[in-house]
Short mmCIF file of C-alpha atoms in Angstrom, two decimals:
data_model
loop_
_atom_site.label_atom_id
_atom_site.label_comp_id
_atom_site.label_asym_id
_atom_site.label_seq_id
_atom_site.Cartn_x
_atom_site.Cartn_y
_atom_site.Cartn_z
CA MET A 1 12.94 -10.84 20.64
CA ASN A 2 14.67 -10.22 23.80
CA GLN A 3 16.70 -6.92 23.70
CA GLN A 4 16.97 -3.70 21.36
CA LEU A 5 18.49 -2.89 18.06
CA PRO A 6 22.19 -1.41 18.25
CA GLU A 7 21.64 2.21 17.02
CA GLU A 8 22.60 1.52 13.09
CA THR A 9 20.70 -1.69 12.86
CA MET A 10 17.28 0.00 13.76
CA LYS A 11 18.34 3.17 11.50
CA LYS A 12 18.50 1.18 8.73
CA ALA A 13 15.73 -0.52 9.28
CA VAL A 14 13.62 2.57 9.49
CA LYS A 15 15.48 2.98 6.28
CA GLY A 16 13.65 0.05 4.29
CA ILE A 17 10.32 0.88 5.77
CA SER A 18 10.09 4.44 4.91
CA TYR A 19 10.82 3.06 1.36
CA ILE A 20 8.13 0.81 1.87
CA ALA A 21 5.82 3.09 2.83
CA HIS A 22 4.74 4.46 -0.89
CA PRO A 23 1.86 3.03 -2.73
CA LEU A 24 3.54 2.28 -5.75
CA ARG A 25 6.32 0.19 -3.99
CA LEU A 26 4.15 -1.52 -1.46
CA ARG A 27 2.14 -2.86 -4.59
CA ILE A 28 5.51 -3.85 -6.24
CA LEU A 29 6.41 -5.67 -3.38
CA GLU A 30 2.92 -7.03 -3.18
CA PHE A 31 3.08 -8.26 -6.35
CA LEU A 32 6.59 -10.06 -6.18
CA ASP A 33 4.71 -11.63 -2.36
CA VAL A 34 2.22 -13.35 -4.81
CA ASN A 35 3.47 -14.44 -7.68
CA GLY A 36 7.45 -14.96 -7.17
CA SER A 37 10.57 -13.80 -9.09
CA SER A 38 8.89 -11.68 -11.96
CA SER A 39 10.72 -9.36 -14.89
CA VAL A 40 10.30 -5.56 -14.55
CA SER A 41 7.66 -5.65 -17.51
CA THR A 42 5.39 -8.50 -15.88
CA ILE A 43 5.27 -6.14 -12.66
CA THR A 44 4.49 -3.20 -14.64
CA LYS A 45 1.68 -5.00 -16.22
CA GLY A 46 0.44 -6.28 -12.99
CA VAL A 47 0.77 -3.23 -10.95
CA ARG A 48 -0.44 -1.32 -14.06
CA GLU A 49 2.10 1.16 -14.18
CA ASP A 50 4.30 3.04 -16.35
CA GLN A 51 7.59 1.41 -16.44
CA VAL A 52 9.45 3.77 -16.04
CA ILE A 53 8.10 4.88 -12.98
CA VAL A 54 8.05 0.89 -12.31
CA SER A 55 11.88 0.61 -12.49
CA GLN A 56 12.61 3.97 -10.88
CA SER A 57 11.12 1.74 -7.62
CA LEU A 58 12.78 -0.77 -8.42
CA LYS A 59 16.15 0.52 -8.42
CA LYS A 60 15.41 1.80 -5.01
CA LEU A 61 13.70 -1.05 -3.11
CA ARG A 62 17.35 -2.90 -4.22
CA ASP A 63 19.41 0.01 -3.06
CA ALA A 64 17.15 -0.83 0.08
CA ASN A 65 17.85 -4.26 0.35
CA LEU A 66 13.99 -4.69 0.02
CA VAL A 67 14.39 -6.86 -3.56
CA GLN A 68 17.56 -8.68 -5.30
CA THR A 69 17.97 -9.16 -8.85
CA LYS A 70 18.77 -12.23 -10.74
CA ARG A 71 19.53 -12.33 -14.78
CA ARG A 72 18.49 -14.79 -16.79
CA GLY A 73 19.37 -14.46 -20.65
CA ILE A 74 18.61 -10.85 -21.62
CA PHE A 75 16.10 -10.15 -18.81
CA ILE A 76 16.14 -9.67 -15.19
CA TYR A 77 14.32 -10.81 -11.94
CA TYR A 78 13.18 -9.72 -9.04
CA ASP A 79 11.98 -11.31 -5.71
CA ILE A 80 11.73 -9.83 -1.67
CA CYS A 81 15.00 -10.34 -0.04
CA GLU A 82 13.61 -9.22 2.97
CA GLU A 83 11.46 -10.82 6.25
CA TYR A 84 9.77 -8.04 6.70
CA PRO A 85 7.96 -7.05 3.74
CA ALA A 86 6.42 -10.29 3.08
CA SER A 87 5.20 -10.84 6.45
CA ILE A 88 3.39 -6.91 6.45
CA PHE A 89 1.33 -8.30 3.48
CA VAL A 90 0.23 -11.25 6.06
CA CYS A 91 -1.07 -9.11 8.61
CA LEU A 92 -2.66 -6.49 5.99
CA ARG A 93 -4.72 -9.41 4.25
CA LYS A 94 -5.74 -10.33 7.79
CA LEU A 95 -6.82 -6.47 8.93
CA PHE A 96 -8.51 -6.29 5.67
CA GLY A 97 -10.60 -9.41 5.92
CA TYR A 98 -11.51 -8.59 9.52
CA MET A 99 -12.62 -5.24 8.47
CA THR A 100 -14.74 -6.17 5.39
CA ASP A 101 -15.75 -9.69 6.53
CA ASP A 102 -13.98 -11.17 3.55
CA PHE A 103 -12.90 -14.82 4.66
CA ARG A 104 -10.63 -15.70 1.73
CA TYR A 105 -8.24 -13.26 3.24
CA LEU A 106 -8.15 -14.64 6.74
CA ALA A 107 -7.19 -18.18 5.74
CA ASP A 108 -3.58 -19.28 6.75
CA GLY A 109 -0.96 -18.91 3.15
CA CYS A 110 -3.87 -16.87 0.90
CA LYS A 111 -1.25 -14.73 -1.38
CA ALA A 112 -3.88 -12.54 -3.07
CA ILE A 113 -4.04 -9.24 -4.26
CA LEU A 114 -5.37 -6.34 -1.66
CA PRO A 115 -7.96 -3.66 -3.60
CA ARG A 116 -5.42 -1.03 -4.75
CA ASP A 117 -7.20 1.78 -2.70
CA TYR A 118 -6.33 -0.09 0.69
CA THR A 119 -3.13 -0.56 -0.21
CA GLY A 120 -2.54 2.88 -0.71
CA MET A 121 -4.18 3.55 2.98
CA ALA A 122 -2.20 0.81 4.06
CA ALA A 123 1.20 3.06 2.35
CA ASN A 124 0.51 5.84 4.39
CA GLN A 125 -0.42 4.50 7.53
CA ILE A 126 3.45 2.88 7.34
CA LYS A 127 4.39 6.60 6.58
CA LEU A 128 3.22 7.48 10.40
CA PHE A 129 5.41 5.14 12.11
CA ALA A 130 8.48 5.28 10.20
CA ASN A 131 10.65 7.07 12.02
CA TYR A 132 13.60 6.31 13.83
CA ASP A 133 12.20 7.90 17.14
CA LYS A 134 9.16 6.37 16.84
CA MET A 135 9.91 2.74 16.37
CA ARG A 136 12.42 2.89 19.45
CA ILE A 137 9.05 3.76 20.98
CA LEU A 138 7.18 0.54 19.23
CA GLU A 139 10.18 -1.49 19.86
CA TYR A 140 10.61 -0.46 23.06
CA LEU A 141 6.69 -0.92 24.45
CA ALA A 142 6.83 -4.87 22.11
CA LEU A 143 9.41 -5.82 24.23
CA PHE A 144 8.89 -5.10 27.34
CA GLY A 145 4.92 -4.03 27.41
CA GLU A 146 2.71 -1.54 29.05
CA SER A 147 5.10 1.18 31.07
CA ASN A 148 5.09 4.22 31.32
CA VAL A 149 6.83 7.62 30.31
CA SER A 150 9.91 7.59 32.44
CA ASP A 151 10.19 4.04 31.67
CA ILE A 152 10.35 4.82 28.30
CA ILE A 153 12.88 7.44 28.45
CA LYS A 154 15.20 5.58 30.49
CA GLY A 155 14.94 2.83 27.62
CA ILE A 156 15.60 4.23 24.07
CA GLY A 157 17.25 7.32 26.15
CA SER A 158 15.34 10.42 24.62
CA ASP A 159 14.37 13.63 25.95
CA GLN A 160 10.92 13.94 28.07
CA LEU A 161 9.68 16.41 25.33
CA LYS A 162 10.76 14.75 22.15
CA VAL A 163 9.13 11.10 23.64
CA SER A 164 6.49 12.70 25.36
CA GLN A 165 5.73 14.27 21.61
CA TYR A 166 5.89 11.20 19.65
CA LEU A 167 4.30 9.14 22.17
CA LYS A 168 0.74 12.11 21.70
CA ARG A 169 1.28 11.21 17.73
CA LEU A 170 1.44 7.23 18.48
CA ARG A 171 -1.48 7.35 20.48
CA ASP A 172 -3.50 9.40 17.44
CA ASP A 173 -2.65 7.84 14.81
CA GLY A 174 -3.92 4.18 17.29
CA PHE A 175 -0.52 3.28 17.04
CA VAL A 176 -0.53 2.47 21.40
CA THR A 177 -2.87 3.34 24.16
CA CYS A 178 -2.73 4.97 27.30
CA ARG A 179 -4.73 4.97 30.81
CA ARG A 180 -3.47 6.65 33.72
CA ASP A 181 -2.85 5.18 36.86
CA GLY A 182 -2.62 8.22 39.85
CA ARG A 183 0.17 10.37 38.58
CA PHE A 184 1.24 8.17 35.85
CA ILE A 185 0.14 7.26 32.61
CA PHE A 186 1.03 3.92 31.24
CA TYR A 187 1.43 3.50 27.15
CA ASP A 188 1.00 -0.22 25.24
CA ILE A 189 1.33 -0.95 21.30
CA THR A 190 -1.61 -2.39 19.91
CA LYS A 191 -2.05 -5.20 17.46
CA GLY A 192 -1.40 -4.43 13.33
CA VAL A 193 1.06 -3.32 10.76
CA HIS A 194 3.16 -1.46 13.39
CA LEU A 195 4.07 -4.24 15.21
CA THR A 196 4.20 -6.69 12.91
CA ALA A 197 7.55 -4.81 11.04
CA ILE A 198 9.06 -4.18 14.65
CA GLN A 199 8.78 -8.38 15.40
CA CYS A 200 9.78 -9.25 11.59
CA ILE A 201 12.56 -6.40 12.00
CA HIS A 202 13.87 -8.43 15.01
CA LYS A 203 13.21 -12.13 13.52
CA ARG A 204 15.49 -10.62 10.81
CA TYR A 205 18.40 -9.41 13.10
CA ASP A 206 18.36 -12.40 15.09
CA SER A 207 18.53 -14.67 12.45
CA LEU A 208 22.05 -13.49 11.01
CA LYS A 209 25.47 -14.97 12.55
CA ASN A 210 26.81 -11.84 10.99
CA LYS A 211 24.41 -8.94 12.64
CA ALA A 212 26.95 -6.53 9.62
CA ASP A 213 24.96 -8.05 7.02
CA PHE A 214 21.15 -6.81 8.50
#
């Protein structure tokens, strides 16, 4: 991760993240992460929701290239096809493990379903940063470390009012920290699902030979 993503690539990434920022869709992705390739009926039983609603959510996830399908006889099976949903669950499990002292979730390679209320809370947290300008700011801080407002404005090519407003929201939501040094205020990104999302998006982009495939 050494340079900022092209504008259109980031817009596609934000669209994907915004699709994840929904309690049911996040639970569907979590089910696939834990159980692997699954049919609609199996997913429906696993997430305990109405099949029509699950099918609608799966269609949206497929349209966003977050899941892929494979037909086996008369059945269609779904799999996760993006790196960042799976990596986000690694982060969420560890965060939950630290919060609750449940060491099962802290183990490397842990594949366990999280409590439903925690997954819903995580979806709402993701929704808070699933925005193009916010993710541009987070990306800049992830790439270049602690920076003042002027550097961020120049780095992402935005205007001061917008950047200042979004930095305040990101700080209020715990995604960035700030400190004053003389007349300058410096911001830095915190650890969490937001940083994981940025890192995984870059990892996928860097791995593609044809960047247009993102």
